Amino acid sequence: MENKKELRNWLDDLNLGHPLVIAGPCSAETEEQVLKIAHELKDTDVNYYRAGIWKPRTRPGNFEGVGALGLKWLQKVKEETGMKTATEVANAAHVKLALEHDIDLLWIGARSTVSPFIVQEIADALEGTDKIVLVKNPVNPDLSLWLGAIERLHTANIKKLGVIHRGFSTYEKTKFRNNPNWQLAIELQTKFPDLPIINDPSHITGKRDMVFDISQIALDLNFDGLMIETHHDPDKAWSDAAQQVTPNTLVQMMRDLKVKKEADAEAEYNKKLNNLRAKIDVVDHEIIELLGKRMLVSDGIGKLKKEKNVAVLQSKRWNEILGRMVLEGQDHGLSEEFVLKMFKAIHQESINHQEKIING
Ligand code: PEP
Ligand code: MN
């Protein structure tokens, strides 16, 4: 799929003047709940009202959604509030029902994007639709699966496309429910700068008190919008209770988030600068995380050396590492002087760690 300006026509045509906002509960629970939240979100910046009707739960036995019945409630939302509606579809039957109920925006969930079979089935069912279709990133950090899904939809002649970045699962425990791996989203933005990209801070964080900060990072990285799970009584939500915010909190967040407008040359300059700085922040964060991981490995070596009663410093191996890193550094435009200085510092920190282990 080549990059095309047309990819963002649907978003530009909305003429919002602010980032696109998709909000509403994780799941439609009852008709009253769906309508209550919708009325609280009416007359706010919310553009699309979301509610999950079919809920893909990782383990069976949890609430799996109210099913097609909920689509009628979403139709009522549109009649009563004028808000457009959005829901997740995960197979051809869902697509058929959602289109019959005039859902305006459909998204493919993270557990579906991993399966080209499912994505193709959905693309075939949606062929030629003029509804907006957004693809969440796959649960695993694989850019080509994500792109593959977009390509399948594009080939099915679906014009109003976009992606949702909702973070990735990791084997290691992190403070996030789904690790943002911003680098991957940035790579996608670089490849397809005109493909609208929405951030889903709710599923990234899993915790409502982290939603604001992630939203701000996303806006600094030039994301086009946010999808935020919103519930009138979050703690009592039937799914994803810990990450949902109240409509009031959402409104306050929309006021507090800094959005850079491209008003004049100075603002344009600031916006670009801010965007580049946000990218640097992402990389710096990864550098620190990687260094921390390196020290953990080094600690393991320290423990082994202690058991075997071996000296901490092993110069021969260290010189080999340095030689290799200087060469690799050259491939990445890094000077020998810099690589040597940096690795000396890293080496010293490793030695300090190991000495602590050996000497107690
Ligand atoms: C959701 O949006 O409620 C959802 C299930 O999301 P994801 O596919 O990102 O897990
Ligand atoms: Mn959810």
mmCIF file of N, CA and C in Angstrom, residues 69-165:
data_model
loop_
_atom_site.group_PDB
_atom_site.id
_atom_site.type_symbol
_atom_site.label_atom_id
_atom_site.label_comp_id
_atom_site.label_asym_id
_atom_site.label_seq_id
_atom_site.Cartn_x
_atom_site.Cartn_y
_atom_site.Cartn_z
ATOM 1 N N LEU A 69 -28.194 -7.312 20.762
ATOM 2 C CA LEU A 69 -29.152 -6.476 21.483
ATOM 3 C C LEU A 69 -28.587 -5.073 21.737
ATOM 4 N N GLY A 70 -27.300 -5.015 22.054
ATOM 5 C CA GLY A 70 -26.659 -3.736 22.366
ATOM 6 C C GLY A 70 -26.632 -2.778 21.183
ATOM 7 N N LEU A 71 -26.708 -3.335 19.968
ATOM 8 C CA LEU A 71 -26.678 -2.457 18.784
ATOM 9 C C LEU A 71 -27.905 -1.562 18.738
ATOM 10 N N LYS A 72 -29.012 -2.084 19.263
ATOM 11 C CA LYS A 72 -30.239 -1.286 19.312
ATOM 12 C C LYS A 72 -30.046 -0.117 20.274
ATOM 13 N N TRP A 73 -29.332 -0.374 21.377
ATOM 14 C CA TRP A 73 -29.073 0.699 22.344
ATOM 15 C C TRP A 73 -28.203 1.778 21.709
ATOM 16 N N LEU A 74 -27.233 1.340 20.888
ATOM 17 C CA LEU A 74 -26.376 2.336 20.219
ATOM 18 C C LEU A 74 -27.187 3.157 19.214
ATOM 19 N N GLN A 75 -28.147 2.503 18.561
ATOM 20 C CA GLN A 75 -29.016 3.267 17.651
ATOM 21 C C GLN A 75 -29.791 4.331 18.416
ATOM 22 N N LYS A 76 -30.212 3.951 19.618
ATOM 23 C CA LYS A 76 -30.942 4.902 20.457
ATOM 24 C C LYS A 76 -30.045 6.068 20.849
ATOM 25 N N VAL A 77 -28.781 5.756 21.140
ATOM 26 C CA VAL A 77 -27.820 6.806 21.481
ATOM 27 C C VAL A 77 -27.793 7.840 20.362
ATOM 28 N N LYS A 78 -27.730 7.337 19.126
ATOM 29 C CA LYS A 78 -27.660 8.255 17.990
ATOM 30 C C LYS A 78 -28.935 9.096 17.889
ATOM 31 N N GLU A 79 -30.075 8.443 18.076
ATOM 32 C CA GLU A 79 -31.350 9.181 17.988
ATOM 33 C C GLU A 79 -31.448 10.238 19.084
ATOM 34 N N GLU A 80 -31.058 9.839 20.303
ATOM 35 C CA GLU A 80 -31.289 10.743 21.444
ATOM 36 C C GLU A 80 -30.226 11.820 21.594
ATOM 37 N N THR A 81 -28.974 11.511 21.202
ATOM 38 C CA THR A 81 -27.898 12.477 21.463
ATOM 39 C C THR A 81 -27.288 13.047 20.188
ATOM 40 N N GLY A 82 -27.512 12.409 19.072
ATOM 41 C CA GLY A 82 -26.900 12.866 17.819
ATOM 42 C C GLY A 82 -25.452 12.430 17.678
ATOM 43 N N MET A 83 -24.938 11.733 18.712
ATOM 44 C CA MET A 83 -23.543 11.295 18.618
ATOM 45 C C MET A 83 -23.420 10.128 17.633
ATOM 46 N N LYS A 84 -22.280 10.077 16.931
ATOM 47 C CA LYS A 84 -22.023 8.931 16.054
ATOM 48 C C LYS A 84 -21.578 7.750 16.922
ATOM 49 N N THR A 85 -21.679 6.539 16.375
ATOM 50 C CA THR A 85 -21.437 5.355 17.207
ATOM 51 C C THR A 85 -20.282 4.501 16.680
ATOM 52 N N ALA A 86 -19.687 3.733 17.604
ATOM 53 C CA ALA A 86 -18.533 2.907 17.250
ATOM 54 C C ALA A 86 -18.560 1.612 18.046
ATOM 55 N N THR A 87 -18.201 0.515 17.384
ATOM 56 C CA THR A 87 -18.083 -0.749 18.115
ATOM 57 C C THR A 87 -17.048 -1.657 17.448
ATOM 58 N N GLU A 88 -16.658 -2.692 18.194
ATOM 59 C CA GLU A 88 -15.683 -3.651 17.667
ATOM 60 C C GLU A 88 -16.392 -4.770 16.916
ATOM 61 N N VAL A 89 -15.831 -5.153 15.764
ATOM 62 C CA VAL A 89 -16.349 -6.309 15.037
ATOM 63 C C VAL A 89 -15.237 -7.347 14.915
ATOM 64 N N ALA A 90 -15.620 -8.613 15.049
ATOM 65 C CA ALA A 90 -14.584 -9.653 15.049
ATOM 66 C C ALA A 90 -14.881 -10.793 14.078
ATOM 67 N N ASN A 91 -15.973 -10.691 13.337
ATOM 68 C CA ASN A 91 -16.223 -11.667 12.269
ATOM 69 C C ASN A 91 -17.277 -11.117 11.304
ATOM 70 N N ALA A 92 -17.564 -11.874 10.248
ATOM 71 C CA ALA A 92 -18.470 -11.377 9.214
ATOM 72 C C ALA A 92 -19.882 -11.152 9.760
ATOM 73 N N ALA A 93 -20.308 -12.007 10.693
ATOM 74 C CA ALA A 93 -21.665 -11.854 11.251
ATOM 75 C C ALA A 93 -21.762 -10.536 12.028
ATOM 76 N N HIS A 94 -20.711 -10.205 12.793
ATOM 77 C CA HIS A 94 -20.704 -8.925 13.518
ATOM 78 C C HIS A 94 -20.820 -7.758 12.533
ATOM 79 N N VAL A 95 -20.028 -7.854 11.447
ATOM 80 C CA VAL A 95 -20.015 -6.759 10.470
ATOM 81 C C VAL A 95 -21.422 -6.555 9.908
ATOM 82 N N LYS A 96 -22.058 -7.662 9.545
ATOM 83 C CA LYS A 96 -23.391 -7.574 8.940
ATOM 84 C C LYS A 96 -24.350 -6.867 9.906
ATOM 85 N N LEU A 97 -24.334 -7.312 11.156
ATOM 86 C CA LEU A 97 -25.232 -6.733 12.154
ATOM 87 C C LEU A 97 -24.908 -5.259 12.414
ATOM 88 N N ALA A 98 -23.613 -4.953 12.518
ATOM 89 C CA ALA A 98 -23.226 -3.562 12.810
ATOM 90 C C ALA A 98 -23.668 -2.645 11.670
ATOM 91 N N LEU A 99 -23.494 -3.113 10.423
ATOM 92 C CA LEU A 99 -23.905 -2.277 9.283
ATOM 93 C C LEU A 99 -25.422 -2.123 9.244
ATOM 94 N N GLU A 100 -26.126 -3.206 9.568
ATOM 95 C CA GLU A 100 -27.600 -3.119 9.595
ATOM 96 C C GLU A 100 -28.073 -2.092 10.629
ATOM 97 N N HIS A 101 -27.295 -1.944 11.690
ATOM 98 C CA HIS A 101 -27.692 -0.990 12.744
ATOM 99 C C HIS A 101 -27.003 0.360 12.581
ATOM 100 N N ASP A 102 -26.426 0.561 11.388
ATOM 101 C CA ASP A 102 -25.868 1.863 11.024
ATOM 102 C C ASP A 102 -24.809 2.378 12.009
ATOM 103 N N ILE A 103 -23.972 1.469 12.493
ATOM 104 C CA ILE A 103 -22.823 1.890 13.310
ATOM 105 C C ILE A 103 -21.884 2.680 12.394
ATOM 106 N N ASP A 104 -21.378 3.814 12.871
ATOM 107 C CA ASP A 104 -20.624 4.717 11.988
ATOM 108 C C ASP A 104 -19.141 4.378 11.883
ATOM 109 N N LEU A 105 -18.611 3.787 12.944
ATOM 110 C CA LEU A 105 -17.175 3.489 12.963
ATOM 111 C C LEU A 105 -17.000 2.081 13.523
ATOM 112 N N LEU A 106 -16.277 1.255 12.815
ATOM 113 C CA LEU A 106 -16.042 -0.106 13.303
ATOM 114 C C LEU A 106 -14.551 -0.281 13.526
ATOM 115 N N TRP A 107 -14.207 -0.959 14.613
ATOM 116 C CA TRP A 107 -12.779 -1.229 14.772
ATOM 117 C C TRP A 107 -12.528 -2.728 14.912
ATOM 118 N N ILE A 108 -11.327 -3.078 14.491
ATOM 119 C CA ILE A 108 -10.883 -4.473 14.613
ATOM 120 C C ILE A 108 -10.020 -4.552 15.864
ATOM 121 N N GLY A 109 -10.323 -5.454 16.766
ATOM 122 C CA GLY A 109 -9.634 -5.530 18.049
ATOM 123 C C GLY A 109 -8.261 -6.179 17.942
ATOM 124 N N ALA A 110 -7.476 -5.968 18.994
ATOM 125 C CA ALA A 110 -6.089 -6.439 18.998
ATOM 126 C C ALA A 110 -5.987 -7.958 18.846
ATOM 127 N N ARG A 111 -6.986 -8.671 19.387
ATOM 128 C CA ARG A 111 -6.929 -10.136 19.299
ATOM 129 C C ARG A 111 -7.330 -10.636 17.920
ATOM 130 N N SER A 112 -8.000 -9.762 17.135
ATOM 131 C CA SER A 112 -8.361 -10.148 15.761
ATOM 132 C C SER A 112 -7.251 -9.791 14.782
ATOM 133 N N THR A 113 -6.566 -8.658 15.033
ATOM 134 C CA THR A 113 -5.539 -8.211 14.077
ATOM 135 C C THR A 113 -4.430 -9.250 13.930
ATOM 136 N N VAL A 114 -4.250 -10.076 14.962
ATOM 137 C CA VAL A 114 -3.198 -11.100 14.878
ATOM 138 C C VAL A 114 -3.539 -12.191 13.864
ATOM 139 N N SER A 115 -4.805 -12.265 13.435
ATOM 140 C CA SER A 115 -5.190 -13.380 12.563
ATOM 141 C C SER A 115 -5.564 -12.904 11.160
ATOM 142 N N PRO A 116 -4.687 -13.126 10.180
ATOM 143 C CA PRO A 116 -5.003 -12.731 8.802
ATOM 144 C C PRO A 116 -6.305 -13.368 8.293
ATOM 145 N N PHE A 117 -6.650 -14.552 8.782
ATOM 146 C CA PHE A 117 -7.916 -15.180 8.356
ATOM 147 C C PHE A 117 -9.105 -14.318 8.775
ATOM 148 N N ILE A 118 -9.085 -13.931 10.064
ATOM 149 C CA ILE A 118 -10.190 -13.112 10.586
ATOM 150 C C ILE A 118 -10.227 -11.757 9.884
ATOM 151 N N VAL A 119 -9.052 -11.156 9.747
ATOM 152 C CA VAL A 119 -9.008 -9.831 9.115
ATOM 153 C C VAL A 119 -9.558 -9.914 7.698
ATOM 154 N N GLN A 120 -9.186 -10.974 6.963
ATOM 155 C CA GLN A 120 -9.679 -11.112 5.585
ATOM 156 C C GLN A 120 -11.193 -11.301 5.571
ATOM 157 N N GLU A 121 -11.673 -12.091 6.526
ATOM 158 C CA GLU A 121 -13.135 -12.309 6.598
ATOM 159 C C GLU A 121 -13.854 -10.973 6.834
ATOM 160 N N ILE A 122 -13.300 -10.169 7.752
ATOM 161 C CA ILE A 122 -13.917 -8.868 8.049
ATOM 162 C C ILE A 122 -13.816 -7.946 6.834
ATOM 163 N N ALA A 123 -12.644 -7.951 6.192
ATOM 164 C CA ALA A 123 -12.453 -7.088 5.009
ATOM 165 C C ALA A 123 -13.462 -7.470 3.918
ATOM 166 N N ASP A 124 -13.655 -8.774 3.690
ATOM 167 C CA ASP A 124 -14.607 -9.209 2.658
ATOM 168 C C ASP A 124 -16.019 -8.758 3.010
ATOM 169 N N ALA A 125 -16.355 -8.875 4.296
ATOM 170 C CA ALA A 125 -17.712 -8.502 4.715
ATOM 171 C C ALA A 125 -17.926 -6.990 4.595
ATOM 172 N N LEU A 126 -16.840 -6.231 4.713
ATOM 173 C CA LEU A 126 -16.954 -4.770 4.686
ATOM 174 C C LEU A 126 -16.749 -4.179 3.294
ATOM 175 N N GLU A 127 -16.359 -5.021 2.342
ATOM 176 C CA GLU A 127 -15.949 -4.568 1.002
ATOM 177 C C GLU A 127 -16.724 -3.327 0.534
ATOM 178 N N GLY A 128 -15.960 -2.280 0.215
ATOM 179 C CA GLY A 128 -16.548 -1.069 -0.374
ATOM 180 C C GLY A 128 -17.325 -0.185 0.584
ATOM 181 N N THR A 129 -17.339 -0.495 1.863
ATOM 182 C CA THR A 129 -18.153 0.300 2.790
ATOM 183 C C THR A 129 -17.647 1.747 2.879
ATOM 184 N N ASP A 130 -18.551 2.677 3.198
ATOM 185 C CA ASP A 130 -18.070 4.044 3.426
ATOM 186 C C ASP A 130 -18.019 4.352 4.921
ATOM 187 N N LYS A 131 -18.125 3.306 5.757
ATOM 188 C CA LYS A 131 -17.952 3.501 7.202
ATOM 189 C C LYS A 131 -16.460 3.649 7.515
ATOM 190 N N ILE A 132 -16.164 4.244 8.655
ATOM 191 C CA ILE A 132 -14.771 4.353 9.083
ATOM 192 C C ILE A 132 -14.361 3.021 9.704
ATOM 193 N N VAL A 133 -13.195 2.531 9.335
ATOM 194 C CA VAL A 133 -12.702 1.272 9.906
ATOM 195 C C VAL A 133 -11.307 1.505 10.496
ATOM 196 N N LEU A 134 -11.174 1.243 11.785
ATOM 197 C CA LEU A 134 -9.886 1.430 12.454
ATOM 198 C C LEU A 134 -9.335 0.072 12.890
ATOM 199 N N VAL A 135 -8.031 -0.076 12.750
ATOM 200 C CA VAL A 135 -7.400 -1.358 13.087
ATOM 201 C C VAL A 135 -6.531 -1.178 14.326
ATOM 202 N N LYS A 136 -6.880 -1.875 15.388
ATOM 203 C CA LYS A 136 -6.015 -1.836 16.570
ATOM 204 C C LYS A 136 -4.740 -2.629 16.289
ATOM 205 N N ASN A 137 -3.668 -2.245 16.966
ATOM 206 C CA ASN A 137 -2.434 -3.004 16.749
ATOM 207 C C ASN A 137 -2.641 -4.429 17.268
ATOM 208 N N PRO A 138 -1.906 -5.400 16.679
ATOM 209 C CA PRO A 138 -2.026 -6.772 17.190
ATOM 210 C C PRO A 138 -1.487 -6.833 18.619
ATOM 211 N N VAL A 139 -1.904 -7.831 19.385
ATOM 212 C CA VAL A 139 -1.423 -7.927 20.768
ATOM 213 C C VAL A 139 0.102 -8.056 20.838
ATOM 214 N N ASN A 140 0.692 -8.705 19.845
ATOM 215 C CA ASN A 140 2.164 -8.840 19.850
ATOM 216 C C ASN A 140 2.799 -7.719 19.031
ATOM 217 N N PRO A 141 3.998 -7.282 19.439
ATOM 218 C CA PRO A 141 4.619 -6.138 18.764
ATOM 219 C C PRO A 141 5.140 -6.495 17.375
ATOM 220 N N ASP A 142 4.240 -6.610 16.409
ATOM 221 C CA ASP A 142 4.613 -7.009 15.055
ATOM 222 C C ASP A 142 4.001 -6.023 14.068
ATOM 223 N N LEU A 143 4.869 -5.153 13.554
ATOM 224 C CA LEU A 143 4.388 -4.092 12.668
ATOM 225 C C LEU A 143 3.794 -4.652 11.379
ATOM 226 N N SER A 144 4.348 -5.765 10.871
ATOM 227 C CA SER A 144 3.846 -6.231 9.575
ATOM 228 C C SER A 144 2.448 -6.825 9.691
ATOM 229 N N LEU A 145 2.128 -7.430 10.843
ATOM 230 C CA LEU A 145 0.748 -7.917 11.029
ATOM 231 C C LEU A 145 -0.236 -6.740 11.000
ATOM 232 N N TRP A 146 0.176 -5.671 11.655
ATOM 233 C CA TRP A 146 -0.662 -4.465 11.740
ATOM 234 C C TRP A 146 -0.873 -3.893 10.334
ATOM 235 N N LEU A 147 0.247 -3.740 9.596
ATOM 236 C CA LEU A 147 0.186 -3.207 8.232
ATOM 237 C C LEU A 147 -0.583 -4.146 7.316
ATOM 238 N N GLY A 148 -0.382 -5.452 7.526
ATOM 239 C CA GLY A 148 -1.059 -6.439 6.690
ATOM 240 C C GLY A 148 -2.574 -6.272 6.791
ATOM 241 N N ALA A 149 -3.051 -6.026 7.999
ATOM 242 C CA ALA A 149 -4.494 -5.861 8.196
ATOM 243 C C ALA A 149 -4.984 -4.623 7.440
ATOM 244 N N ILE A 150 -4.234 -3.529 7.541
ATOM 245 C CA ILE A 150 -4.606 -2.302 6.835
ATOM 246 C C ILE A 150 -4.632 -2.552 5.318
ATOM 247 N N GLU A 151 -3.629 -3.291 4.843
ATOM 248 C CA GLU A 151 -3.570 -3.570 3.394
ATOM 249 C C GLU A 151 -4.774 -4.397 2.933
ATOM 250 N N ARG A 152 -5.168 -5.376 3.756
ATOM 251 C CA ARG A 152 -6.324 -6.202 3.383
ATOM 252 C C ARG A 152 -7.583 -5.339 3.259
ATOM 253 N N LEU A 153 -7.742 -4.388 4.181
ATOM 254 C CA LEU A 153 -8.921 -3.513 4.141
ATOM 255 C C LEU A 153 -8.839 -2.559 2.950
ATOM 256 N N HIS A 154 -7.638 -2.043 2.718
ATOM 257 C CA HIS A 154 -7.428 -1.121 1.601
ATOM 258 C C HIS A 154 -7.762 -1.818 0.279
ATOM 259 N N THR A 155 -7.308 -3.068 0.167
ATOM 260 C CA THR A 155 -7.571 -3.842 -1.048
ATOM 261 C C THR A 155 -9.067 -4.123 -1.200
ATOM 262 N N ALA A 156 -9.784 -4.188 -0.080
ATOM 263 C CA ALA A 156 -11.235 -4.423 -0.138
ATOM 264 C C ALA A 156 -11.973 -3.107 -0.408
ATOM 265 N N ASN A 157 -11.202 -2.097 -0.872
ATOM 266 C CA ASN A 157 -11.814 -0.842 -1.301
ATOM 267 C C ASN A 157 -12.506 -0.097 -0.146
ATOM 268 N N ILE A 158 -11.906 -0.184 1.019
ATOM 269 C CA ILE A 158 -12.429 0.574 2.161
ATOM 270 C C ILE A 158 -11.560 1.826 2.268
ATOM 271 N N LYS A 159 -12.198 2.992 2.152
ATOM 272 C CA LYS A 159 -11.427 4.234 1.981
ATOM 273 C C LYS A 159 -11.146 4.952 3.295
ATOM 274 N N LYS A 160 -12.067 4.796 4.239
ATOM 275 C CA LYS A 160 -11.907 5.570 5.482
ATOM 276 C C LYS A 160 -11.213 4.701 6.528
ATOM 277 N N LEU A 161 -9.879 4.718 6.464
ATOM 278 C CA LEU A 161 -9.098 3.808 7.300
ATOM 279 C C LEU A 161 -8.286 4.558 8.339
ATOM 280 N N GLY A 162 -7.918 3.853 9.386
ATOM 281 C CA GLY A 162 -7.019 4.420 10.380
ATOM 282 C C GLY A 162 -6.568 3.312 11.309
ATOM 283 N N VAL A 163 -5.671 3.667 12.244
ATOM 284 C CA VAL A 163 -5.187 2.662 13.188
ATOM 285 C C VAL A 163 -5.352 3.152 14.618
ATOM 286 N N ILE A 164 -5.418 2.188 15.517
ATOM 287 C CA ILE A 164 -5.466 2.517 16.953
ATOM 288 C C ILE A 164 -4.290 1.833 17.628
ATOM 289 N N HIS A 165 -3.507 2.639 18.329
ATOM 290 C CA HIS A 165 -2.352 2.116 19.056
ATOM 291 C C HIS A 165 -2.804 1.847 20.491
#
